Amino acid sequence: MRGCVRNSKALAPTMFPRLLFDRWGSLLGRRGLASAGEPHPTPLPSQARVVICGGGIVGSSVAYHLAKLGWKDVVLLEQGRLGAGTTRLCAGIVSTAKHIPIESKMADYSNTLYQQLEQETGVKTGYVKTGSLCLAQNQDRFISLKRLASRLKVLGIRCDVITPKQVAELHPLVNIHDLVGAVHVPGDAVVSPPDVNHALVVAAAKNGVQIHEHTSVNHVMVQKGHVTGVETDRGTIDCDYFVNCAGQWAYELGLSTEDPVSVPVHACEHFYLLTKPLEQPLQPHTPVVMDLDGRIYVRAWQGGVLSGGFEKNPKPIFTEGRSQLEIQGMQEDWDHFEPMLSALLRRMPSLDSCEIHQLINWPESFTPDMRCIMGETQTVHGYFVLGGMNSSGLSFAGGGGRYLAEWMTYGYPSENVWPLDVKRFGTLQSSRTFLRHRVMEVMPLLYELKVPRWDFQTGRQLRTSPLYDRLDTQGARWMEKHGFERAKYFVPSGKGPCSSLAIQYLHALSPQGDVQYNTKLRRIQTESCLSHLETTLTQSKTFYKPDWFDIVGAEVKCCKEAVCVVDMSSFTKFELSSSGDQALELLQRLCANDLDVPVGHIVHTGMLNQRGGYENDCSVVRLSKNRFFIISPSDQQVHCWSWIKQHMPSDSQLQLEDVTWKYTALNVIGPRAMDVLSELSYVPLTPDHFPSLFCKEMSVGYANGIRVMSMTHTGEPGFMLYIPIEGTEFIGREALLQQRQVGVRRRFIMFLLEDHNTELDLWPWWGEPIYRNEEPVGVTSSSAYSYTLERHVCLGFVKPPQTDPGAPTVVTADFINRGEYEVEIGGHRYPAKAKLYPFSSLFAQQRRRKDDMELSSFQGK
């Protein structure tokens, strides 16, 4: 390429159409738009219902959708010029090829919105439906893309798996010699981001939104945990709601709140190249190319190309906090961009003779888990966030703005946005050091091949149980959940790992000199010993049968035939207490099951919302009359705490304490678990003395005050809701009663794969489309191999097909039982049997089948 260094120019602030800034002048002073740069700027209102901070495409989308939903007194503030930050320099690609379904839905809605904005507002948005090509240079990448294509089709997004030859037919410049295939998404598009932002602002202003430029938010005012107002450099605005759409400055803005709010985002430098028009100008409708293995994307731009990427060694920026004005001074770095330039020339060799126009460097904000952030914050009611777009702000802005506006209006959005909820993060993910290190891993991962069960490598060992070192020396391989290290499996080192771990844990609690105890322990160790597995494992790198399959199978065998100990310290644990009956009354309102049980009893229950859907899944132990112990999954810690606090009276006598750190949780399972615990505690633990779902504080070995509960978190798969017919009122009760009367629109179903070869076929992991009678009806939420059933088990929600107008609107047992089901894995469909309940009967049938086989085999001898 010519002119790649000498002829390059520093980044000009007017790189994208100067018309953008000229247009603001024609709008200032009317339809609610105002600029502090004017001789007589329009004064700020003293009061508003909601204040939105950030005039980029994300904040403008929120304002647009709130106005569409009928909100009045909406104020949008921008510290500089509208759309003059990251929006101005965005590459302009609207791609629906996302690996999380909710993000694909957001992008699909954005695509539709941007296409119709010109007709709605009269503002040209530069919308061109180009389609996109996701390229695969190896079979693993091709499998990943085929899995993606299956999910997009279920969402109603057209997507085709194509050959390298078809790629060449669609794009004249692509070198296909090293490709094995690709995925073509015809509906993807490109736009002019500043013009889209301008159209959103025009539409919002027409619907009454007041917009003020050059107005900085100093901090958000809070009283008793609620937003009360916003203090700016031009005055104070009283308000009930505040929306943080400040992009890369969202983190600092959150800290400036009177009650600090955590918005875990961090910026990195992002580069793309612009060329001058080619000798044969590239047509505007040429598909966008995403060469994932080359880490680059390429689109047509004014007869030439625009090409950027996600390098392996990103450059985090603004860790110490910076002024937005410094964006204008970000410099070119050709040495840093060189690997992406080389990848571009390998993929499109004919560009070698083209002339470079400019190398653009601008900041993009990223989150710790590569998913954007939205929702109401944990600590401040009325404080909402939408940001952390991971370089997909244009694709997500339309859908994200819609869902957040619905959330603020109705209390919940029209789609399940649980994976994006800001409350999935805790304080551990909010330090600047953690964020700086994590985004250096996140940015390359955007185009990295992500196989099932992969884990982040940065920011690890933030939370460990007291047993971490002991487990690690025994060969534990670790995964991270909500910042907590959890053992996935154990690599043997010359002896059965499961037995040695169980014995070591119990030895720590045991009287070492007890001859009777040690004799029995040796017998248990002998009976539970695993086969010797001389294997050194790393993280699995396959979509097929994983390399840990036999090791986990041996561990399952140990659990089924002897005794094992599982460290479950990562589970969330709260204690709720009160001086009177307030604790019971609150839980009766929050939980679907009756909590007025005798002391010592355990209740599995759900905390529901007004629609009858789950907010939290938990087990509740009544420790005393007015004291309860609440156990929830690890990743629900912040969400569960927030939900309970939200419904606690402000002047109550209730005390809620997070005691996760105060207890180590060990799950002792297996047919000999009762024998071991009885031996250690000298207490009979038979069902007559220790019934199911019961809790008793007792001594185990030398340790006192241990809460022993007759339950496990590894029982038969499935769940049940027990709905009260009369008496106790709880949130969601009316919705559940209505669901029981009219039915539910989707249902959680278990599927057993058939005609699936565990050794040779691709495995299901999650997100696989579910078909009923050839019609898509859902996707799997999780999948795993059952060593008991000796086949794969998939779980997922099923709803009636949307393509059939005559289909029922609710999912009945008859609808489930009469269907023929298939699960699609990487483009191939496998028959599956749907199971409603009880799931436990499946395992009982399997055990009887095995017993019958063993009996027939014995009789035949």
PDB file of C-alpha atoms in Angstrom, residues 264 266 268 314 316 366-370 425 429 431-445 454-462 480 483 485:
ATOM      1  CA  PRO A 264     -17.474  -1.757  34.929  1.00  0.00           C
ATOM      2  CA  HIS A 266     -12.733   0.409  30.353  1.00  0.00           C
ATOM      3  CA  CYS A 268      -8.979   0.631  24.611  1.00  0.00           C
ATOM      4  CA  PRO A 314      -4.596  -4.053  22.639  1.00  0.00           C
ATOM      5  CA  PRO A 316      -5.933   0.218  27.195  1.00  0.00           C
ATOM      6  CA  PHE A 366     -15.290  -2.858  26.784  1.00  0.00           C
ATOM      7  CA  THR A 367     -16.805  -4.874  29.639  1.00  0.00           C
ATOM      8  CA  PRO A 368     -15.322  -7.737  31.706  1.00  0.00           C
ATOM      9  CA  ASP A 369     -17.361 -10.443  29.940  1.00  0.00           C
ATOM     10  CA  MET A 370     -17.744  -9.098  26.367  1.00  0.00           C
ATOM     11  CA  PHE A 425     -21.311  -7.711  38.239  1.00  0.00           C
ATOM     12  CA  GLN A 429     -15.196  -6.507  38.817  1.00  0.00           C
ATOM     13  CA  SER A 431     -11.434  -1.970  40.248  1.00  0.00           C
ATOM     14  CA  ARG A 432      -9.462  -0.040  37.627  1.00  0.00           C
ATOM     15  CA  THR A 433      -6.632  -2.563  37.728  1.00  0.00           C
ATOM     16  CA  PHE A 434      -8.975  -5.493  37.139  1.00  0.00           C
ATOM     17  CA  LEU A 435     -10.732  -3.699  34.293  1.00  0.00           C
ATOM     18  CA  ARG A 436      -7.474  -2.637  32.630  1.00  0.00           C
ATOM     19  CA  HIS A 437      -6.150  -6.194  32.656  1.00  0.00           C
ATOM     20  CA  ARG A 438      -9.432  -7.823  31.685  1.00  0.00           C
ATOM     21  CA  VAL A 439     -10.137  -5.629  28.651  1.00  0.00           C
ATOM     22  CA  MET A 440      -6.683  -6.478  27.317  1.00  0.00           C
ATOM     23  CA  GLU A 441      -7.995 -10.037  27.153  1.00  0.00           C
ATOM     24  CA  VAL A 442     -11.539  -9.177  26.088  1.00  0.00           C
ATOM     25  CA  MET A 443     -10.693  -7.161  22.993  1.00  0.00           C
ATOM     26  CA  PRO A 444      -8.764  -9.979  21.234  1.00  0.00           C
ATOM     27  CA  LEU A 445     -11.442 -12.473  22.285  1.00  0.00           C
ATOM     28  CA  TRP A 454     -13.678 -21.636  27.864  1.00  0.00           C
ATOM     29  CA  ASP A 455     -12.660 -19.360  30.735  1.00  0.00           C
ATOM     30  CA  PHE A 456     -11.088 -15.940  31.128  1.00  0.00           C
ATOM     31  CA  GLN A 457      -7.454 -16.026  32.231  1.00  0.00           C
ATOM     32  CA  THR A 458      -7.095 -12.504  33.664  1.00  0.00           C
ATOM     33  CA  GLY A 459      -8.485 -11.309  36.974  1.00  0.00           C
ATOM     34  CA  ARG A 460      -8.455 -14.793  38.448  1.00  0.00           C
ATOM     35  CA  GLN A 461      -8.303 -16.006  42.074  1.00  0.00           C
ATOM     36  CA  LEU A 462     -10.249 -12.958  43.232  1.00  0.00           C
ATOM     37  CA  GLU A 480     -14.453 -18.839  37.313  1.00  0.00           C
ATOM     38  CA  GLY A 483     -15.196 -13.990  40.415  1.00  0.00           C
ATOM     39  CA  GLU A 485     -12.781 -20.068  41.552  1.00  0.00           C
TER      40      GLU A 485
END
